[in-house]
PDB file of C-alpha atoms and ligand atoms in Angstrom:
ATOM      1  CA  UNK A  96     -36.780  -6.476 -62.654  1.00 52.00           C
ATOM      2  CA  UNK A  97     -37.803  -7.785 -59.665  1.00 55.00           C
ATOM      3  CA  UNK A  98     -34.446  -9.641 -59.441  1.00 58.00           C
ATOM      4  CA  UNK A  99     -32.557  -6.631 -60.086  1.00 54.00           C
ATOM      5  CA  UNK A 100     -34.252  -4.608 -57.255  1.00 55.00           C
ATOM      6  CA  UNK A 101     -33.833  -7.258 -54.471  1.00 51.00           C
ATOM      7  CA  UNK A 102     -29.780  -7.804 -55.613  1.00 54.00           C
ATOM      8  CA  UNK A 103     -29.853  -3.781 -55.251  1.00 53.00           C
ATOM      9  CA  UNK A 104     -31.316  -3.842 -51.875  1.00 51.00           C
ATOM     10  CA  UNK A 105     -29.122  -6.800 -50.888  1.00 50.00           C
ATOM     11  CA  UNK A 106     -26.003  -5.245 -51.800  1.00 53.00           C
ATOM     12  CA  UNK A 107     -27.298  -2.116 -50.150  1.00 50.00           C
ATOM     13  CA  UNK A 108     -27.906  -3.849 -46.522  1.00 49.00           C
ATOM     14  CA  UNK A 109     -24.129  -5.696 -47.160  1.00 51.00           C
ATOM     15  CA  UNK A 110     -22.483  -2.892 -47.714  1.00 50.00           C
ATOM     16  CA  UNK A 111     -24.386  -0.903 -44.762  1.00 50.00           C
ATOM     17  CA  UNK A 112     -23.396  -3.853 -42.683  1.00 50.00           C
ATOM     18  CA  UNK A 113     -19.792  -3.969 -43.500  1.00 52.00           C
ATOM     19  CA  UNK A 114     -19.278  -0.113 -42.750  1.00 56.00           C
ATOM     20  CA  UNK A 115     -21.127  -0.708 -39.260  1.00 57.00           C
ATOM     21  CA  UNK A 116     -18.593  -3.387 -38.737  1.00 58.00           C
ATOM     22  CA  UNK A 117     -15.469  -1.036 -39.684  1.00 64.00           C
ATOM     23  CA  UNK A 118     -17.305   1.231 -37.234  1.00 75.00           C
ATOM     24  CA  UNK A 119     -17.636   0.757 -34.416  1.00 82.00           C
ATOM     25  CA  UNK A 120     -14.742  -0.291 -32.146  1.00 85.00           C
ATOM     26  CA  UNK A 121     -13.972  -3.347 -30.160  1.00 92.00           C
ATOM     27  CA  UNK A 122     -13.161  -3.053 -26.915  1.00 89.00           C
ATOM     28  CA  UNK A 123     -10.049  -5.131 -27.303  1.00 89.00           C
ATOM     29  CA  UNK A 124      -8.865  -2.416 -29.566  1.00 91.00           C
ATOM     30  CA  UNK A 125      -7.518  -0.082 -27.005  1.00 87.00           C
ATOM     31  CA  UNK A 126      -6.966  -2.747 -24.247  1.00 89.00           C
ATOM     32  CA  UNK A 127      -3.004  -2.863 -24.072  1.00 90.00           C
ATOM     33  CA  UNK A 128      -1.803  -5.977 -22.869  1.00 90.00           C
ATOM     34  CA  UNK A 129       2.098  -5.632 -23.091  1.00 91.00           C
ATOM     35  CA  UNK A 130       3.995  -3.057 -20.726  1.00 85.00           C
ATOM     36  CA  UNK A 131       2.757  -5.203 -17.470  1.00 85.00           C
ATOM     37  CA  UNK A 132       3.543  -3.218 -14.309  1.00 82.00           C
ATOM     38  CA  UNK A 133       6.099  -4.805 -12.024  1.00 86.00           C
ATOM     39  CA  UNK A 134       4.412  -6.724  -9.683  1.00 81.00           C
ATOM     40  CA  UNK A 135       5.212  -5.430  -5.858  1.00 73.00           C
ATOM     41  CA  UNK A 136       4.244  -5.791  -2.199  1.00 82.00           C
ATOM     42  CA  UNK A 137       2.763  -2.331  -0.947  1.00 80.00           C
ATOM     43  CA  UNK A 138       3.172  -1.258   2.743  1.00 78.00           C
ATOM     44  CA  UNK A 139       0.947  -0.677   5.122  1.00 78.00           C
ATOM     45  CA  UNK A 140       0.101   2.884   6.709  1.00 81.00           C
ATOM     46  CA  UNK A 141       3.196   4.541   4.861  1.00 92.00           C
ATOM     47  CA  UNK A 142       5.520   1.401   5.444  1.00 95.00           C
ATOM     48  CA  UNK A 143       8.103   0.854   2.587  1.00 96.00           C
ATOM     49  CA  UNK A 144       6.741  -1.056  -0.492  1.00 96.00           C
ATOM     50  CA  UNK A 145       9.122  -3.920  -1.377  1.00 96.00           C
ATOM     51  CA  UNK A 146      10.964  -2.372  -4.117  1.00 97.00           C
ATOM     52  CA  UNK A 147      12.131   1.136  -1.955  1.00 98.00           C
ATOM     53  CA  UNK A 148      15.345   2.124  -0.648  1.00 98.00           C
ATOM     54  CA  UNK A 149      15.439   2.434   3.183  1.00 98.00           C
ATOM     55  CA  UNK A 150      17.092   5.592   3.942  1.00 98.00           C
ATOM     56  CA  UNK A 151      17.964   4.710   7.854  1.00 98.00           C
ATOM     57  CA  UNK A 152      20.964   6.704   9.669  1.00 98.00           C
ATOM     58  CA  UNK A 153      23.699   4.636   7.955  1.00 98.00           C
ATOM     59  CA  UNK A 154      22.260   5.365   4.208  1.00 98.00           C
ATOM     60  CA  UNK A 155      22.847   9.211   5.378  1.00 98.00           C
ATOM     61  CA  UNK A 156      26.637  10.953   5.378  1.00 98.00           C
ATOM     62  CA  UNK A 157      28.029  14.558   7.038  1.00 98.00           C
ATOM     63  CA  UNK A 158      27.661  16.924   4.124  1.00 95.00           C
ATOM     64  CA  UNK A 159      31.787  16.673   4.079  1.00 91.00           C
ATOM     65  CA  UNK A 160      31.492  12.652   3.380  1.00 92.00           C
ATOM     66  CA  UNK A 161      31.824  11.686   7.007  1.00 96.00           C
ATOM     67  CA  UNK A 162      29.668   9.846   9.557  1.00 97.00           C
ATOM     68  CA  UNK A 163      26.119  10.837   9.676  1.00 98.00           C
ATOM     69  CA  UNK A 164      26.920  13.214  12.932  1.00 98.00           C
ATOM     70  CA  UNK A 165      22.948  13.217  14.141  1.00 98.00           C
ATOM     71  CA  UNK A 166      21.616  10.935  16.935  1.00 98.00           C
ATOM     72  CA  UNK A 167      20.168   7.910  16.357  1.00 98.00           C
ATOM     73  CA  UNK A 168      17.853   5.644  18.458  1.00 97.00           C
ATOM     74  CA  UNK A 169      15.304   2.827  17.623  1.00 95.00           C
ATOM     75  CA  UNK A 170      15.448   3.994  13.946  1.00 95.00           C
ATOM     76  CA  UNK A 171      14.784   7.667  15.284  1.00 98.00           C
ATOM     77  CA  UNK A 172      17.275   9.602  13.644  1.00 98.00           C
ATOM     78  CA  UNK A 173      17.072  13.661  15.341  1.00 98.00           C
ATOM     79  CA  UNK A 174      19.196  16.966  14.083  1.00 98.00           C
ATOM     80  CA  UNK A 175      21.928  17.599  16.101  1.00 98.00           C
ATOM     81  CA  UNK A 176      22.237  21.131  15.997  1.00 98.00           C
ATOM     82  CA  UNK A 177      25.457  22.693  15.030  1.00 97.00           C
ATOM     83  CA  UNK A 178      26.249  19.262  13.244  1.00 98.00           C
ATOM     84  CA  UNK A 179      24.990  20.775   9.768  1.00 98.00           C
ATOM     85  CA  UNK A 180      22.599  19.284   7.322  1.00 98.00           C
ATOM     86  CA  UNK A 181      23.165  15.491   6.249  1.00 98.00           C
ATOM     87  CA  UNK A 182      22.859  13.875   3.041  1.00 98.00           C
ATOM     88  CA  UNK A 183      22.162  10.708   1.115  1.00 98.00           C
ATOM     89  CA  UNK A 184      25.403   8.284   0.114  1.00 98.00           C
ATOM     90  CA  UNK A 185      23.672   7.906  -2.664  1.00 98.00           C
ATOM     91  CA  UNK A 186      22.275  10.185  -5.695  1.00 98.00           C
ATOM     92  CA  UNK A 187      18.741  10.623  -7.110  1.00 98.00           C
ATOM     93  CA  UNK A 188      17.279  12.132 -10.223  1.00 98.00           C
ATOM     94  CA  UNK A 189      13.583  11.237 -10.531  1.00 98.00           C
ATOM     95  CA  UNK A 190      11.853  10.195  -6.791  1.00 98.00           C
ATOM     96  CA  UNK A 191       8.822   9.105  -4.796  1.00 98.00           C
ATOM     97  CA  UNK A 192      10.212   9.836  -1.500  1.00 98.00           C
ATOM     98  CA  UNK A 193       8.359   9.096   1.831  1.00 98.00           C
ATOM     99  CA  UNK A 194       9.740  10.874   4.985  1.00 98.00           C
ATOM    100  CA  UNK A 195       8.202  10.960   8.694  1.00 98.00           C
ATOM    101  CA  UNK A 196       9.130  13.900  10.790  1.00 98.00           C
ATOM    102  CA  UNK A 197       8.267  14.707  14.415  1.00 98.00           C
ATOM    103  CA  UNK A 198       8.551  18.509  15.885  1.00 98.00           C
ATOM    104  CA  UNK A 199      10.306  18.983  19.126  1.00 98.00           C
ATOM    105  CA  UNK A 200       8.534  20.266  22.015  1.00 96.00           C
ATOM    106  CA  UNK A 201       8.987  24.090  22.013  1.00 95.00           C
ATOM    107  CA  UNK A 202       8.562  27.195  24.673  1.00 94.00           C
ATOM    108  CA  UNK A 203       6.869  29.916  23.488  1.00 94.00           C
ATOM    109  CA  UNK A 204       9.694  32.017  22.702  1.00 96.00           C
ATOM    110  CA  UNK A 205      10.538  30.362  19.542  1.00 96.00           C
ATOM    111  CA  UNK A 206       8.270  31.682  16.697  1.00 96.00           C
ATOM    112  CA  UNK A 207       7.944  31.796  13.014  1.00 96.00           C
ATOM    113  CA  UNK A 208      11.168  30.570  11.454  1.00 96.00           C
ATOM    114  CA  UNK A 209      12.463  29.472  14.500  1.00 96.00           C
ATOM    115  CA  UNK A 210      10.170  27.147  15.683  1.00 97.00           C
ATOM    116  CA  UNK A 211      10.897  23.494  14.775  1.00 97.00           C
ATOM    117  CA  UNK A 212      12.657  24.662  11.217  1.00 98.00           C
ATOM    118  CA  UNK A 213      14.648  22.167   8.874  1.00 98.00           C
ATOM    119  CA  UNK A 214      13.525  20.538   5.991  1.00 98.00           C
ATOM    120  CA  UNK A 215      13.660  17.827   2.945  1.00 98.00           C
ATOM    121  CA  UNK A 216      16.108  18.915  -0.062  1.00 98.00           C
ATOM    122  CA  UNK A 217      15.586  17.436  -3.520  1.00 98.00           C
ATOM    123  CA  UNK A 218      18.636  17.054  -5.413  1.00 98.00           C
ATOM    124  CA  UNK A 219      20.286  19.361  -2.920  1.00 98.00           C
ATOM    125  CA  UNK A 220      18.896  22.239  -3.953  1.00 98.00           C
ATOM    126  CA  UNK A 221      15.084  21.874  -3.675  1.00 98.00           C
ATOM    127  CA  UNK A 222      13.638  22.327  -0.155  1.00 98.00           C
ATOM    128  CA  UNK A 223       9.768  21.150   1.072  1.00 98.00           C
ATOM    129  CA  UNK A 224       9.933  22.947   4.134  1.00 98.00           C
ATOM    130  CA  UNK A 225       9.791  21.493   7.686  1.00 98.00           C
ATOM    131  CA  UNK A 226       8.276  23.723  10.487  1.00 97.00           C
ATOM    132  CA  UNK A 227       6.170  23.688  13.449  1.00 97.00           C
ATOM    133  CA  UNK A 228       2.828  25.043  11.671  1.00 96.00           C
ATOM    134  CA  UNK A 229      -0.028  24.227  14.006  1.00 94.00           C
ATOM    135  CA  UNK A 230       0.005  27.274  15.119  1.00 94.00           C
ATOM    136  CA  UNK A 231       2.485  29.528  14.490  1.00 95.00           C
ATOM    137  CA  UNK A 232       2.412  32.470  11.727  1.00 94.00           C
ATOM    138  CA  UNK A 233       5.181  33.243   9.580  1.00 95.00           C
ATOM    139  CA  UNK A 234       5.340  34.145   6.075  1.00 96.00           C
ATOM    140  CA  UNK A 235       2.970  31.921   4.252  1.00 96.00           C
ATOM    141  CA  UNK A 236       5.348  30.911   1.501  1.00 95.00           C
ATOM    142  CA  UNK A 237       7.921  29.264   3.837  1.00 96.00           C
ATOM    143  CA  UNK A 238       5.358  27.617   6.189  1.00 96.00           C
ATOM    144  CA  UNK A 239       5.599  23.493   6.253  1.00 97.00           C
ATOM    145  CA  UNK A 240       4.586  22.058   3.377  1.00 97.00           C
ATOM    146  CA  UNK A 241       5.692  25.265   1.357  1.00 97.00           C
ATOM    147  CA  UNK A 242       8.534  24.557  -1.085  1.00 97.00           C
ATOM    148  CA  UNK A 243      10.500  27.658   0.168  1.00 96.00           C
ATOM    149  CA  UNK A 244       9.541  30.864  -0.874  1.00 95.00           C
ATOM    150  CA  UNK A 245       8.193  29.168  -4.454  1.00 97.00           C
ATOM    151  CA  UNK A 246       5.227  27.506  -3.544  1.00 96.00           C
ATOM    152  CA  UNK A 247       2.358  28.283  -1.089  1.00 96.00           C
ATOM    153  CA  UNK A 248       0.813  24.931   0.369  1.00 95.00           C
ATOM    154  CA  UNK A 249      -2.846  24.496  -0.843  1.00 95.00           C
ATOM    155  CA  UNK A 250      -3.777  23.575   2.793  1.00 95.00           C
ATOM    156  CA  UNK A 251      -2.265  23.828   6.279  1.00 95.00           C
ATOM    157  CA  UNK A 252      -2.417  19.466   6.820  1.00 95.00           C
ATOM    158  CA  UNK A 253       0.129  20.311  10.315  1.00 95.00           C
ATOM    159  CA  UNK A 254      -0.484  18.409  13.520  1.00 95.00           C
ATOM    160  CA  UNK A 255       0.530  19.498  16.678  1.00 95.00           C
ATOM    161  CA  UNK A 256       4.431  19.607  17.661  1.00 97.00           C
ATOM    162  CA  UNK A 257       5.776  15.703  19.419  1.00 97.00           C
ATOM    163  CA  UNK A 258       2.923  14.266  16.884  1.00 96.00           C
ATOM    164  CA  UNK A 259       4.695  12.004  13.789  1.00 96.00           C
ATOM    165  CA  UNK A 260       3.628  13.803  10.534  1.00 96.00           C
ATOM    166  CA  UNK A 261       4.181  12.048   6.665  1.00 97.00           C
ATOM    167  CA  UNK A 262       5.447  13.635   3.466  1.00 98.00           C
ATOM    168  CA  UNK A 263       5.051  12.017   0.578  1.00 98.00           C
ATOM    169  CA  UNK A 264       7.327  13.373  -2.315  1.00 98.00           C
ATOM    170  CA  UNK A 265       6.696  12.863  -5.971  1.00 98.00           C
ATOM    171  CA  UNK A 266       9.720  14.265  -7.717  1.00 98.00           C
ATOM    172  CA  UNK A 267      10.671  14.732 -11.254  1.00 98.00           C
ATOM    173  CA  UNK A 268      14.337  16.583 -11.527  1.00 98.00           C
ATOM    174  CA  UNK A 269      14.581  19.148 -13.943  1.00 98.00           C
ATOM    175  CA  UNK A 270      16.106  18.672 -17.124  1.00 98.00           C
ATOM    176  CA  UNK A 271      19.140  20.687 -19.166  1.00 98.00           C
ATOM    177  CA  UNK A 272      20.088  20.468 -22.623  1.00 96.00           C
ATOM    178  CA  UNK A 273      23.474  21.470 -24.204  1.00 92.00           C
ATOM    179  CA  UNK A 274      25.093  24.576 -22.597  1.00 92.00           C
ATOM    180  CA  UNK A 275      22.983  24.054 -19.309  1.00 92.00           C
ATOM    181  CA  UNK A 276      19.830  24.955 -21.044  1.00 96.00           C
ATOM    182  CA  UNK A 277      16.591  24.643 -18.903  1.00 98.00           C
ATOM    183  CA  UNK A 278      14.744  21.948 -21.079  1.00 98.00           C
ATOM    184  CA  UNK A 279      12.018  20.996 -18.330  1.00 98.00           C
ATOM    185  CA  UNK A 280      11.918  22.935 -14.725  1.00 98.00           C
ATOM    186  CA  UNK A 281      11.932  20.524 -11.753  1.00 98.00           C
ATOM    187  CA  UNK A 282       8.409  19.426 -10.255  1.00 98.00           C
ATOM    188  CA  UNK A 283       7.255  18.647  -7.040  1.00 98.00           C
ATOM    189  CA  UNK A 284       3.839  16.868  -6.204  1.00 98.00           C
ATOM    190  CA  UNK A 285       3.599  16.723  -1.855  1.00 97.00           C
ATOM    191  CA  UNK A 286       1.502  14.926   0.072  1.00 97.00           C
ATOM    192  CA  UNK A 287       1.181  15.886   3.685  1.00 96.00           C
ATOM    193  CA  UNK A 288      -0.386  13.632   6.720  1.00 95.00           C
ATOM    194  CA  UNK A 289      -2.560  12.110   3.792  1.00 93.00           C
ATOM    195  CA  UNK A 290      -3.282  15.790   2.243  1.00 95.00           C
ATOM    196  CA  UNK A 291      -2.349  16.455  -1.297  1.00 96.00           C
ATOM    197  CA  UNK A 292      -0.918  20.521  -0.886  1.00 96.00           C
ATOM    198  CA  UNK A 293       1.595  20.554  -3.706  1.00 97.00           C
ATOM    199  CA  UNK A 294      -0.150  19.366  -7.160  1.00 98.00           C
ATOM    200  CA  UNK A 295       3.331  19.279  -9.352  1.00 98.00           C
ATOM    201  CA  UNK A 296       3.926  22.631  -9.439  1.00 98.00           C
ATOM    202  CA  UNK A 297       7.184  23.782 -11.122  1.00 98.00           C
ATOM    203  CA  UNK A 298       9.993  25.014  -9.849  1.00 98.00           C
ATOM    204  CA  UNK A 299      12.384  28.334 -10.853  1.00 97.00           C
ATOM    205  CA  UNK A 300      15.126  27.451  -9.276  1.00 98.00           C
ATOM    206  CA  UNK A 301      16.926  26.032  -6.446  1.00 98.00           C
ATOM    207  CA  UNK A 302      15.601  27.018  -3.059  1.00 97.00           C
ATOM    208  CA  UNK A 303      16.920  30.455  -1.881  1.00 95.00           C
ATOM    209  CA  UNK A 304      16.711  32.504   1.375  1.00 95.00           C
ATOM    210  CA  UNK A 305      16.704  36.014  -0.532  1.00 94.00           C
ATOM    211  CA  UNK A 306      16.493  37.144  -4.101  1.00 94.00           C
ATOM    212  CA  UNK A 307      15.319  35.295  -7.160  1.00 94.00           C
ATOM    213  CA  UNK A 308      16.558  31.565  -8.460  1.00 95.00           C
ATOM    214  CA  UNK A 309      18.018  30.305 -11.179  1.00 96.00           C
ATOM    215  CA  UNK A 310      19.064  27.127 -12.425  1.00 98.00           C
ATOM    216  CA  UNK A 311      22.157  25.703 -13.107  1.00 97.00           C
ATOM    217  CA  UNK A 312      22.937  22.288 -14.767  1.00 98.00           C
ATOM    218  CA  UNK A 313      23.166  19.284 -12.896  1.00 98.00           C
ATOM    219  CA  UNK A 314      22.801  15.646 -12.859  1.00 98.00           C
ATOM    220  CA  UNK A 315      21.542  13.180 -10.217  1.00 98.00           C
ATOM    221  CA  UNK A 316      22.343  14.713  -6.313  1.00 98.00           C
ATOM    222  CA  UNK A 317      21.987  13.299  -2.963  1.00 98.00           C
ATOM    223  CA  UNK A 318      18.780  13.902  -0.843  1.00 98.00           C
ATOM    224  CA  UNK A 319      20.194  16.140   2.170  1.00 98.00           C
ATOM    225  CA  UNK A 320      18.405  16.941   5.477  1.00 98.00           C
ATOM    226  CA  UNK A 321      18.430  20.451   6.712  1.00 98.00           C
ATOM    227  CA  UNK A 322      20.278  21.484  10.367  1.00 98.00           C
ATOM    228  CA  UNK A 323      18.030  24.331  11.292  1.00 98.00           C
ATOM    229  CA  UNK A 324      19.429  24.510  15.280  1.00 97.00           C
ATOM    230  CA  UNK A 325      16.131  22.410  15.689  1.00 97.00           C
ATOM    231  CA  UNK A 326      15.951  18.700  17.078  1.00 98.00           C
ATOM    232  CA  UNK A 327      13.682  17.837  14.583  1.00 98.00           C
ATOM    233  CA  UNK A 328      13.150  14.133  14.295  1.00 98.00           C
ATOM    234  CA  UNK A 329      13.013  11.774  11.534  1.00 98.00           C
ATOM    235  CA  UNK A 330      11.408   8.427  11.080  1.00 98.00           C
ATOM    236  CA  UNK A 331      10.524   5.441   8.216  1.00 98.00           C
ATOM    237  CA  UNK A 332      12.254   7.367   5.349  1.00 98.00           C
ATOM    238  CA  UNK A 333      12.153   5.718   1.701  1.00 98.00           C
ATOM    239  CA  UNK A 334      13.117   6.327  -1.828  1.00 98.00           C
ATOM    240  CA  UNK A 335      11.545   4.800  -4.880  1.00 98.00           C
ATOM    241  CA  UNK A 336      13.697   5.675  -8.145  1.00 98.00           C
ATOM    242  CA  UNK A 337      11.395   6.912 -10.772  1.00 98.00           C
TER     243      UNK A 337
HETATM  244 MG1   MG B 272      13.910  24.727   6.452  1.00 60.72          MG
END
């Protein structure tokens, strides 16, 4: 008897044993080791990591496929007004994008829209809006930092005009299915002077002046820079392909 009831109790502290075992998980058990990140060299203070795409004034065209027509000096590259917006040679879908822009000093006379305006086009069609916003009102959804008319910034980040500002761009391009479909919007994450005020919002549509957007299929487009009639400047702009 006695035999019987310490086998029992043995097989009862085994078998309570092995379940604790099954159990509880080890920590190896959700430690992945394969899918290693790419090993790169990061840049300093918004310098280009080792695996980016320098976008300097020759990686740029005329939106007709000539020259870039804006100025260029020590790697400053400046809107020439009446020369139109400029564009990438080369086509994007899915971006980090890090851009460095510098407002012109202005008189007083220029206000709101006109007052240091151009701005940073996705794919063409999808603008983060350039402007001098330190301190000058104008309609809150087109103010810098805004994607135009879609998307209020969560902060005003803007330093003064002549002052070298940073955007950085986290872009994922919409997507389309058979007949042009609209299978994903596009998404923007922005990240001003160090600020986040863009936190991937979606997107409706391409960037419009008046009325309301809509989408139409596409696939990978060049990044274009906007000709406002503003010398805005440009610095230190790079492209990581997502
Ligand atoms: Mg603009």
């Amino acid at each position: 008897m006695t035999k019987f009831i310490l086998a029992a109790l043995f097989s009862i502290v085994s078998l309570s044993s092995f379940s604790w075992a099954q159990m509880v998980p080890e920590p190896r058990a959700t430690e992945v080791w394969n899918k290693e990140p790419v090993k790169i060299t990061p840049g300093d203070h918004g310098a280009p990591p080792s695996d980016a795409i320098i976008l300097d004034h020759s990686a740029w065209q005329s939106i007709n496929g000539g020259e870039n027509p804006w100025d260029n000096q020590n790697g400053v590259m400046t809107v020439k007004p009446g020369a139109k917006d400029i564009r990438t040679k080369k086509s994007f879908g899915d971006v980090q994008l890090h851009v460095e822009w510098r407002i012109p000093e202005l008189d007083e006379k220029f206000v709101s829209q006109d007052r240091g305006n151009s701005g940073v086009f996705l794919q063409q069609f999808y603008e983060v809006q350039v402007l001098d916003s330190y301190e000058n009102k104008t309609y809150n959804n087109g103010q810098a930092g805004s994607l135009y008319k879609q998307h209020i910034p969560l902060v005003n980040a803007t330093k003064p005009a002549m002052e070298w500002q940073s955007y950085d761009i986290i872009y994922t391009a919409p997507r389309f299915g058979k007949n042009g479909a609209v299978i994903s919007q596009a998404r923007m994450t922005v990240i001003h002077n160090g600020v986040l005020i863009q936190n991937n919002v979606s997107l409706t549509g391409p960037t419009l002046y008046i009325g309301a957007p809509a989408y139409e299929a596409h696939g990978n487009l060049p990044i274009y820079l906007q000709d406002h009639d503003h010398k805005v400047s440009y610095r230190n702009i790079w492209v990581r392909e997502l």
